[in-house]
Short mmCIF file of C-alpha atoms and ligand atoms in Angstrom, two decimals:
data_model
loop_
_atom_site.label_atom_id
_atom_site.label_comp_id
_atom_site.label_asym_id
_atom_site.label_seq_id
_atom_site.Cartn_x
_atom_site.Cartn_y
_atom_site.Cartn_z
CA UNK W 1 18.23 34.82 11.06
CA UNK W 2 15.30 35.54 8.76
CA UNK W 3 12.60 32.88 8.58
CA UNK W 4 9.70 32.86 6.16
CA UNK W 5 7.01 30.49 4.90
CA UNK W 6 5.94 30.58 1.27
CA UNK W 7 2.84 29.03 -0.27
CA UNK W 8 3.16 28.45 -4.01
CA UNK W 9 1.66 26.36 -6.78
CA UNK W 10 4.73 24.15 -7.19
CA UNK W 11 8.24 23.71 -5.77
CA UNK W 12 9.86 25.69 -8.61
CA UNK W 13 7.66 28.72 -7.92
CA UNK W 14 8.32 28.45 -4.17
CA UNK W 15 12.10 28.23 -4.72
CA UNK W 16 12.03 31.27 -7.02
CA UNK W 17 10.25 33.26 -4.27
CA UNK W 18 12.73 32.07 -1.64
CA UNK W 19 15.71 33.05 -3.81
CA UNK W 20 14.22 36.43 -4.72
CA UNK W 21 13.40 37.42 -1.14
CA UNK W 22 15.98 35.65 1.00
CA UNK W 23 18.82 35.43 -1.49
CA UNK W 24 20.75 32.45 -2.91
CA UNK W 25 22.16 31.48 0.53
CA UNK W 26 18.70 30.69 1.93
CA UNK W 27 18.25 27.23 3.46
CA UNK W 28 15.01 25.22 3.03
CA UNK W 29 13.83 24.06 6.45
CA UNK W 30 10.69 22.18 5.39
CA UNK W 31 8.56 21.60 2.31
CA UNK W 32 5.12 20.03 2.25
CA UNK W 33 2.31 19.47 -0.16
CA UNK W 34 -0.76 21.45 0.87
CA UNK W 35 -4.39 21.85 -0.14
CA UNK W 36 -5.39 24.97 1.80
CA UNK W 37 -8.97 26.21 2.10
CA UNK W 38 -10.04 29.44 0.49
CA UNK W 39 -10.21 31.84 3.49
CA UNK W 40 -13.74 32.11 4.94
CA UNK W 41 -15.03 29.05 3.02
CA UNK W 42 -14.92 25.27 3.19
CA UNK W 43 -13.71 24.98 -0.43
CA UNK W 44 -10.23 23.62 -0.91
CA UNK W 45 -7.95 25.55 -3.20
CA UNK W 46 -5.87 23.66 -5.76
CA UNK W 47 -2.94 21.65 -4.41
CA UNK W 48 0.26 23.57 -3.76
CA UNK W 49 3.39 23.50 -1.66
CA UNK W 50 4.31 25.22 1.57
CA UNK W 51 8.02 25.91 1.95
CA UNK W 52 9.69 27.33 5.05
CA UNK W 53 13.12 28.83 4.42
CA UNK W 54 15.69 30.64 6.53
CA UNK W 55 18.44 33.13 5.70
CA UNK W 56 21.10 34.46 7.98
CA UNK W 57 19.72 38.00 8.48
CA UNK W 58 18.10 39.61 11.48
CA UNK W 59 14.41 38.65 11.79
CA UNK W 60 12.10 41.46 10.83
CA UNK W 61 8.35 41.59 11.32
CA UNK W 62 7.68 41.95 7.62
CA UNK W 63 9.30 38.52 7.15
CA UNK W 64 5.89 37.09 8.08
CA UNK W 65 3.86 39.50 5.92
CA UNK W 66 3.24 36.91 3.20
CA UNK W 67 2.62 34.05 5.63
CA UNK W 68 -0.63 32.26 4.87
CA UNK W 69 -1.79 29.89 7.60
CA UNK W 70 -3.00 26.51 6.45
CA UNK W 71 -6.50 25.63 7.62
CA UNK W 72 -7.06 21.91 8.14
CA UNK W 73 -10.02 20.34 6.37
CA UNK W 74 -13.32 20.41 8.25
CA UNK W 75 -13.66 17.34 10.45
CA UNK W 76 -17.13 16.69 8.96
CA UNK W 77 -15.60 15.43 5.72
CA UNK W 78 -14.23 12.44 7.65
CA UNK W 79 -17.29 11.54 9.70
CA UNK W 80 -18.81 8.86 7.47
CA UNK W 81 -15.67 6.76 7.58
CA UNK W 82 -15.51 7.13 11.38
CA UNK W 83 -19.07 5.79 11.67
CA UNK W 84 -18.25 2.94 9.33
CA UNK W 85 -15.20 2.12 11.41
CA UNK W 86 -17.21 2.09 14.64
CA UNK W 87 -19.79 -0.21 13.11
CA UNK W 88 -17.07 -2.50 11.81
CA UNK W 89 -15.43 -2.61 15.23
CA UNK W 90 -18.78 -3.52 16.81
CA UNK W 91 -19.37 -6.27 14.27
CA UNK W 92 -15.85 -7.60 14.79
CA UNK W 93 -16.29 -7.64 18.57
CA UNK W 94 -19.65 -9.42 18.26
CA UNK W 95 -18.26 -12.09 15.95
CA UNK W 96 -15.24 -12.55 18.18
CA UNK W 97 -17.48 -13.01 21.23
CA UNK W 98 -19.55 -15.48 19.29
CA UNK W 99 -16.59 -17.54 18.09
CA UNK W 100 -14.78 -17.29 21.44
CA UNK W 101 -17.86 -18.50 23.27
CA UNK W 102 -18.63 -21.20 20.73
CA UNK W 103 -15.09 -22.53 20.40
CA UNK W 104 -14.55 -25.03 17.58
CA UNK W 105 -17.70 -26.78 16.33
CA UNK W 106 -18.31 -30.25 17.75
CA UNK W 107 -17.86 -31.99 14.37
CA UNK W 108 -14.21 -30.79 14.37
CA UNK W 109 -13.44 -32.57 17.67
CA UNK W 110 -12.28 -35.92 16.13
CA UNK W 111 -9.66 -34.02 14.08
CA UNK W 112 -7.13 -32.84 16.64
CA UNK W 113 -4.82 -31.11 14.15
CA UNK W 114 -7.68 -29.16 12.67
CA UNK W 115 -8.95 -28.22 16.13
CA UNK W 116 -5.48 -26.89 16.99
CA UNK W 117 -5.40 -25.04 13.70
CA UNK W 118 -8.76 -23.49 14.57
CA UNK W 119 -7.32 -22.20 17.87
CA UNK W 120 -4.17 -20.94 16.10
CA UNK W 121 -6.28 -19.01 13.61
CA UNK W 122 -8.34 -17.39 16.38
CA UNK W 123 -5.18 -16.60 18.34
CA UNK W 124 -3.40 -15.14 15.29
CA UNK W 125 -6.27 -12.67 14.83
CA UNK W 126 -7.67 -14.02 11.56
CA UNK W 127 -11.11 -12.47 11.10
CA UNK W 128 -13.92 -14.67 12.35
CA UNK W 129 -15.67 -14.35 9.01
CA UNK W 130 -12.65 -15.99 7.35
CA UNK W 131 -12.53 -18.72 10.00
CA UNK W 132 -16.25 -19.44 9.52
CA UNK W 133 -15.75 -19.68 5.79
CA UNK W 134 -12.74 -21.96 6.30
CA UNK W 135 -14.82 -24.20 8.60
CA UNK W 136 -17.45 -24.49 5.86
CA UNK W 137 -14.80 -25.56 3.34
CA UNK W 138 -13.27 -28.08 5.74
CA UNK W 139 -16.70 -29.52 6.54
CA UNK W 140 -17.57 -29.90 2.87
CA UNK W 141 -14.26 -31.57 2.16
CA UNK W 142 -14.70 -33.97 5.16
CA UNK W 143 -18.26 -34.82 4.24
CA UNK W 144 -17.11 -35.56 0.68
CA UNK W 145 -15.28 -38.51 2.21
CA UNK W 146 -11.82 -36.97 2.18
CA UNK W 147 -9.66 -39.83 3.49
CA UNK W 148 -6.38 -37.98 3.92
CA UNK W 149 -3.91 -38.69 6.69
CA UNK W 150 -4.11 -36.27 9.58
CA UNK W 151 -1.03 -34.29 8.41
CA UNK W 152 -2.26 -34.13 4.81
CA UNK W 153 -5.65 -33.02 6.00
CA UNK W 154 -4.08 -30.17 7.93
CA UNK W 155 -1.87 -29.17 4.97
CA UNK W 156 -4.85 -29.33 2.66
CA UNK W 157 -7.07 -27.27 4.89
CA UNK W 158 -4.31 -24.70 5.48
CA UNK W 159 -3.91 -24.39 1.71
CA UNK W 160 -7.67 -23.95 1.39
CA UNK W 161 -7.46 -21.11 3.88
CA UNK W 162 -4.58 -19.42 2.03
CA UNK W 163 -6.45 -19.72 -1.24
CA UNK W 164 -9.13 -17.45 0.13
CA UNK W 165 -6.67 -14.77 -1.01
CA UNK W 166 -5.72 -14.69 -4.67
CA UNK W 167 -2.03 -14.53 -5.54
CA UNK W 168 -1.07 -13.11 -8.93
CA UNK W 169 2.09 -12.76 -10.96
CA UNK W 170 1.77 -9.41 -12.79
CA UNK W 171 4.27 -10.59 -15.42
CA UNK W 172 1.68 -13.14 -16.58
CA UNK W 173 -0.79 -10.44 -17.60
CA UNK W 174 -1.32 -10.62 -21.34
CA UNK W 175 -0.74 -7.14 -22.69
CA UNK W 176 -0.27 -5.52 -26.03
CA UNK W 177 2.75 -3.28 -25.69
CA UNK W 178 4.68 -2.84 -22.47
CA UNK W 179 3.52 -3.75 -18.98
CA UNK W 180 2.72 -0.38 -17.40
CA UNK W 181 2.55 -0.49 -13.62
CA UNK W 182 1.89 2.36 -11.22
CA UNK W 183 2.80 2.11 -7.55
CA UNK W 184 0.42 3.88 -5.22
CA UNK W 185 0.15 4.12 -1.47
CA UNK W 186 0.52 6.10 1.71
CA UNK W 187 3.74 7.99 2.42
CA UNK W 188 6.85 6.04 3.27
CA UNK W 189 5.46 2.55 2.66
CA UNK W 190 8.30 1.68 0.28
CA UNK W 191 6.97 2.50 -3.22
CA UNK W 192 10.20 3.93 -4.62
CA UNK W 193 12.38 1.22 -3.06
CA UNK W 194 10.07 -1.49 -4.46
CA UNK W 195 10.26 0.10 -7.93
CA UNK W 196 14.07 0.18 -7.73
CA UNK W 197 14.13 -3.51 -6.73
CA UNK W 198 11.71 -4.49 -9.49
CA UNK W 199 13.45 -2.37 -12.13
CA UNK W 200 16.86 -3.85 -11.42
CA UNK W 201 15.51 -7.43 -11.21
CA UNK W 202 13.61 -6.90 -14.47
CA UNK W 203 16.56 -5.38 -16.30
CA UNK W 204 19.37 -7.61 -15.07
CA UNK W 205 17.71 -10.93 -14.15
CA UNK W 206 14.75 -11.04 -16.53
CA UNK W 207 16.71 -9.10 -19.19
CA UNK W 208 13.73 -6.96 -20.10
CA UNK W 209 13.81 -3.36 -21.31
CA UNK W 210 12.72 -1.16 -18.40
CA UNK W 211 11.67 2.49 -18.29
CA UNK W 212 10.94 4.60 -15.22
CA UNK W 213 8.56 7.52 -14.84
CA UNK W 214 8.39 9.65 -11.72
CA UNK W 215 5.30 11.63 -10.86
CA UNK W 216 6.82 12.53 -7.51
CA UNK W 217 7.39 16.19 -8.30
CA UNK W 218 5.35 17.69 -5.47
CA UNK W 219 8.00 17.38 -2.80
CA UNK W 220 11.43 18.93 -3.11
CA UNK W 221 13.85 16.15 -3.95
CA UNK W 222 10.97 13.72 -4.50
CA UNK W 223 12.59 12.25 -7.59
CA UNK W 224 16.16 12.16 -6.32
CA UNK W 225 15.98 8.65 -4.85
CA UNK W 226 14.67 7.09 -8.07
CA UNK W 227 17.04 9.22 -10.17
CA UNK W 228 19.97 7.80 -8.19
CA UNK W 229 18.84 4.20 -8.84
CA UNK W 230 18.26 5.01 -12.52
CA UNK W 231 21.74 6.50 -12.83
CA UNK W 232 23.44 3.55 -11.12
CA UNK W 233 21.59 0.98 -13.21
CA UNK W 234 21.62 2.98 -16.47
CA UNK W 235 17.84 2.87 -16.87
CA UNK W 236 15.90 5.70 -18.53
CA UNK W 237 13.91 7.91 -16.14
CA UNK W 238 11.58 10.72 -17.11
CA UNK W 239 9.43 12.92 -14.94
CA UNK W 240 5.86 13.93 -15.60
CA UNK W 241 3.56 16.35 -13.85
CA UNK W 242 0.23 16.13 -15.65
CA UNK W 243 -1.83 13.43 -17.35
CA UNK W 244 -0.79 14.86 -20.74
CA UNK W 245 2.91 14.66 -19.83
CA UNK W 246 2.41 11.14 -18.52
CA UNK W 247 0.63 10.10 -21.74
CA UNK W 248 3.48 11.57 -23.79
CA UNK W 249 6.14 9.79 -21.72
CA UNK W 250 4.27 6.49 -22.09
CA UNK W 251 4.05 7.05 -25.82
CA UNK W 252 7.82 7.67 -26.01
CA UNK W 253 8.57 4.50 -24.03
CA UNK W 254 6.20 2.26 -25.95
CA UNK W 255 9.02 0.13 -27.37
CA UNK W 256 10.05 -1.03 -23.86
CA UNK W 257 8.89 -4.20 -22.06
CA UNK W 258 7.91 -2.66 -18.74
CA UNK W 259 7.32 0.88 -17.51
CA UNK W 260 7.28 1.49 -13.77
CA UNK W 261 5.60 4.67 -12.53
CA UNK W 262 6.49 6.11 -9.13
CA UNK W 263 3.94 8.31 -7.39
CA UNK W 264 4.22 10.55 -4.35
CA UNK W 265 2.83 9.10 -1.12
CA UNK W 266 -0.74 10.16 -0.48
CA UNK W 267 -2.83 10.30 2.65
CA UNK W 268 -5.75 7.88 2.19
CA UNK W 269 -7.88 10.12 4.43
CA UNK W 270 -7.41 13.06 2.01
CA UNK W 271 -10.86 13.90 0.67
CA UNK W 272 -9.32 15.02 -2.64
CA UNK W 273 -7.55 11.71 -3.28
CA UNK W 274 -10.24 10.05 -5.43
CA UNK W 275 -10.58 13.06 -7.69
CA UNK W 276 -6.80 13.52 -8.02
CA UNK W 277 -6.26 9.86 -8.92
CA UNK W 278 -9.08 9.90 -11.46
CA UNK W 279 -7.80 13.12 -13.00
CA UNK W 280 -4.27 11.81 -13.31
CA UNK W 281 -4.89 8.24 -14.47
CA UNK W 282 -8.61 7.98 -15.18
CA UNK W 283 -8.64 7.78 -18.95
CA UNK W 284 -5.19 6.37 -19.60
CA UNK W 285 -5.40 2.89 -21.07
CA UNK W 286 -3.27 -0.15 -20.21
CA UNK W 287 -2.18 0.96 -16.76
CA UNK W 288 -2.17 -1.60 -13.95
CA UNK W 289 -2.27 0.00 -10.54
CA UNK W 290 -0.53 -1.71 -7.63
CA UNK W 291 -1.21 -0.64 -4.08
CA UNK W 292 1.84 -0.75 -1.83
CA UNK W 293 1.08 -1.32 1.85
CA UNK W 294 3.44 -1.88 4.73
CA UNK W 295 2.99 -4.95 6.92
CA UNK W 296 3.84 -2.74 9.89
CA UNK W 297 0.71 -0.61 9.39
CA UNK W 298 -2.25 -1.14 11.73
CA UNK W 299 -5.12 -3.06 10.13
CA UNK W 300 -7.55 -0.12 10.34
CA UNK W 301 -5.13 2.04 8.38
CA UNK W 302 -4.55 -0.71 5.82
CA UNK W 303 -8.35 -0.81 5.40
CA UNK W 304 -8.37 2.96 4.81
CA UNK W 305 -5.60 2.65 2.21
CA UNK W 306 -7.58 -0.06 0.35
CA UNK W 307 -10.64 2.17 0.48
CA UNK W 308 -8.81 5.36 -0.50
CA UNK W 309 -6.91 3.98 -3.50
CA UNK W 310 -9.45 1.44 -4.73
CA UNK W 311 -11.10 4.12 -6.87
CA UNK W 312 -8.61 3.04 -9.55
CA UNK W 313 -9.49 -0.63 -9.78
CA UNK W 314 -6.34 -2.04 -8.25
CA UNK W 315 -4.57 -4.93 -9.96
CA UNK W 316 -2.72 -6.14 -6.88
CA UNK W 317 -1.36 -5.35 -3.49
CA UNK W 318 2.37 -5.36 -2.75
CA UNK W 319 3.24 -5.88 0.90
CA UNK W 320 6.46 -4.27 2.13
CA UNK W 321 8.41 -4.33 5.39
CA UNK W 322 7.42 -7.93 5.99
CA UNK W 323 10.78 -8.26 7.76
CA UNK W 324 9.82 -5.61 10.30
CA UNK W 325 6.43 -7.02 11.21
CA UNK W 326 5.43 -9.78 13.64
CA UNK W 327 2.98 -11.19 11.10
CA UNK W 328 0.87 -10.14 8.15
CA UNK W 329 -2.53 -11.03 9.57
CA UNK W 330 -3.89 -7.48 9.17
CA UNK W 331 -3.01 -7.46 5.48
CA UNK W 332 -4.39 -10.97 4.99
CA UNK W 333 -7.72 -10.05 6.61
CA UNK W 334 -8.07 -6.97 4.41
CA UNK W 335 -7.01 -8.78 1.22
CA UNK W 336 -9.74 -11.33 1.91
CA UNK W 337 -12.32 -8.69 2.74
CA UNK W 338 -11.60 -6.55 -0.30
CA UNK W 339 -11.12 -9.52 -2.63
CA UNK W 340 -7.79 -7.99 -3.56
CA UNK W 341 -4.96 -10.02 -5.11
CA UNK W 342 -1.47 -10.17 -3.63
CA UNK W 343 1.57 -10.02 -5.92
CA UNK W 344 4.91 -9.17 -4.29
CA UNK W 345 6.38 -9.31 -0.80
CA UNK W 346 9.21 -6.94 0.12
CA UNK W 347 11.36 -8.34 2.87
CA UNK W 348 14.02 -5.73 3.59
CA UNK W 349 15.86 -2.61 2.48
CA UNK W 350 18.35 -4.27 0.17
CA UNK W 351 17.96 -3.39 -3.50
CA UNK W 352 17.27 -5.48 -5.53
CA UNK W 353 17.31 -8.74 -3.56
CA UNK W 354 14.67 -8.09 -0.89
CA UNK W 355 11.65 -8.53 -3.17
CA UNK W 356 9.92 -11.79 -4.03
CA UNK W 357 6.78 -12.93 -5.79
CA UNK W 358 4.27 -14.11 -3.21
CA UNK W 359 3.23 -17.76 -3.00
CA UNK W 360 0.88 -19.71 -0.74
CA UNK W 361 3.57 -21.50 1.25
CA UNK W 362 5.31 -18.22 2.04
CA UNK W 363 2.02 -16.57 2.88
CA UNK W 364 1.09 -19.24 5.42
CA UNK W 365 4.59 -19.03 6.96
CA UNK W 366 4.19 -15.29 7.40
CA UNK W 367 0.69 -15.57 8.76
CA UNK W 368 1.82 -17.80 11.59
CA UNK W 369 5.21 -16.18 12.17
CA UNK W 370 4.66 -15.55 15.91
CA UNK W 371 3.10 -18.96 16.50
CA UNK W 372 5.40 -20.89 14.22
CA UNK W 373 7.92 -21.98 16.84
CA UNK W 374 5.05 -23.04 19.09
CA UNK W 375 3.43 -24.99 16.26
CA UNK W 376 6.71 -26.63 15.28
CA UNK W 377 7.38 -27.60 18.89
CA UNK W 378 3.94 -29.19 19.13
CA UNK W 379 4.44 -31.00 15.85
CA UNK W 380 7.83 -32.34 17.02
CA UNK W 381 6.36 -33.36 20.40
N1 GTP X 1 12.74 -2.96 6.48
C1 GTP X 1 12.27 -2.59 5.30
N2 GTP X 1 12.38 -1.32 4.92
C2 GTP X 1 11.90 -0.98 3.71
C3 GTP X 1 11.27 -1.91 2.85
N3 GTP X 1 10.89 -1.25 1.73
C4 GTP X 1 11.27 0.04 1.89
N4 GTP X 1 11.89 0.21 3.08
C5 GTP X 1 12.44 1.45 3.66
O1 GTP X 1 11.36 2.34 3.93
C6 GTP X 1 11.79 3.67 3.78
C7 GTP X 1 10.84 4.41 2.84
O2 GTP X 1 10.95 3.83 1.56
P1 GTP X 1 10.56 4.61 0.22
O3 GTP X 1 10.78 3.67 -0.90
O4 GTP X 1 11.23 5.93 0.15
O5 GTP X 1 9.02 4.82 0.50
P2 GTP X 1 7.98 5.60 -0.44
O6 GTP X 1 6.68 4.90 -0.32
O7 GTP X 1 8.53 5.79 -1.80
O8 GTP X 1 7.93 6.99 0.32
P3 GTP X 1 7.26 8.37 -0.21
O9 GTP X 1 7.69 8.53 -1.63
O10 GTP X 1 7.85 9.37 0.72
O11 GTP X 1 5.79 8.23 -0.05
C8 GTP X 1 13.22 3.61 3.25
O12 GTP X 1 14.08 3.76 4.34
C9 GTP X 1 13.33 2.19 2.68
O13 GTP X 1 14.64 1.67 2.73
C10 GTP X 1 11.16 -3.27 3.29
O14 GTP X 1 10.61 -4.16 2.64
N5 GTP X 1 11.66 -3.56 4.53
MG1 MG X 2 8.88 7.54 -2.92
#
């Protein structure tokens, strides 16, 4: 068996090299997007792909002649965010100690439901900052002579808490021309699946004219998944590689109602991410960027995704894999912190049904998922 790794500017170039050297029977073992460093320097070269292929010949030493090792980025480029993280962790721990030691404020004591809610919020892991802010709101509303029944008071104060996070319906944006939405995020969070769900709902339930654009041309087969959905549902799909091609595709689809743009998953820690996003979308008008995050992702990594993609002025956050997560507290905390709006919740793998517009009632249900049975039991008792 002959095994060889090729580094090329794009998948087409890599495949041509594989075919030329290993023959048409060669099998692709792996393909990855790479930004290697120029040997002997700390300067990244332009993005490319690294493809490892095998052919059924005897291995020869010269099979590795063209092999170019990939040098990881210098660790220094990530230090600032590590420091920031440490500081944040310290602050979080301090606030937690403070709230834990303080317990609920004494003025909350006459309101048993609210006191329980306070404990539930602390237990659920809601950031102390948010709880403090919620306490302020509750206090103001109580001192304004709010004479609600105990249950109403709890409902009201829970709603006040939920409203710390804005919920938006992207369809209500007033736009001239089509809605143009991009879907950004880390790898595997569910961008393409969410686009397929939205596209089919928009075309067959809302009866709007939908167009699809895929920018996922870096990985081999990157567009296949969306192409399959487009074929099944009869929706137009075009691919674009550069900002110029994207602009041209948008121009050609201008008579449609909504254009959904799929992007390849990106690592939010990648130091080239900001520049790449600005280069690709920076000057294109009318685009609304939606960040897709998975509810199963740890809160620190959600924070990094918000930081990494926020260079584009994000219109909303779409939370996926809600069905696979115990709760969505991590996302809620970060939405509050970043003042980012929430639009859709994806609740499973089924296309198109497992996608819903977020609302406050649903949000509070998801926030207290693990404690819900406990809370219901208490309420019944
Ligand atoms: N349980 C569950 N699975 C989901 C959900 N959304 C997507 N998935 C699954 O997650 C996996 C990855 O989904 P993709 O849509 O390919 O993710 P992506 O962000 O486009 O991935 P890349 O393009 O590789 O970055 C697939 O198996 C999907 O079926 C969801 O809401 N719940
Ligand atoms: Mg995808």
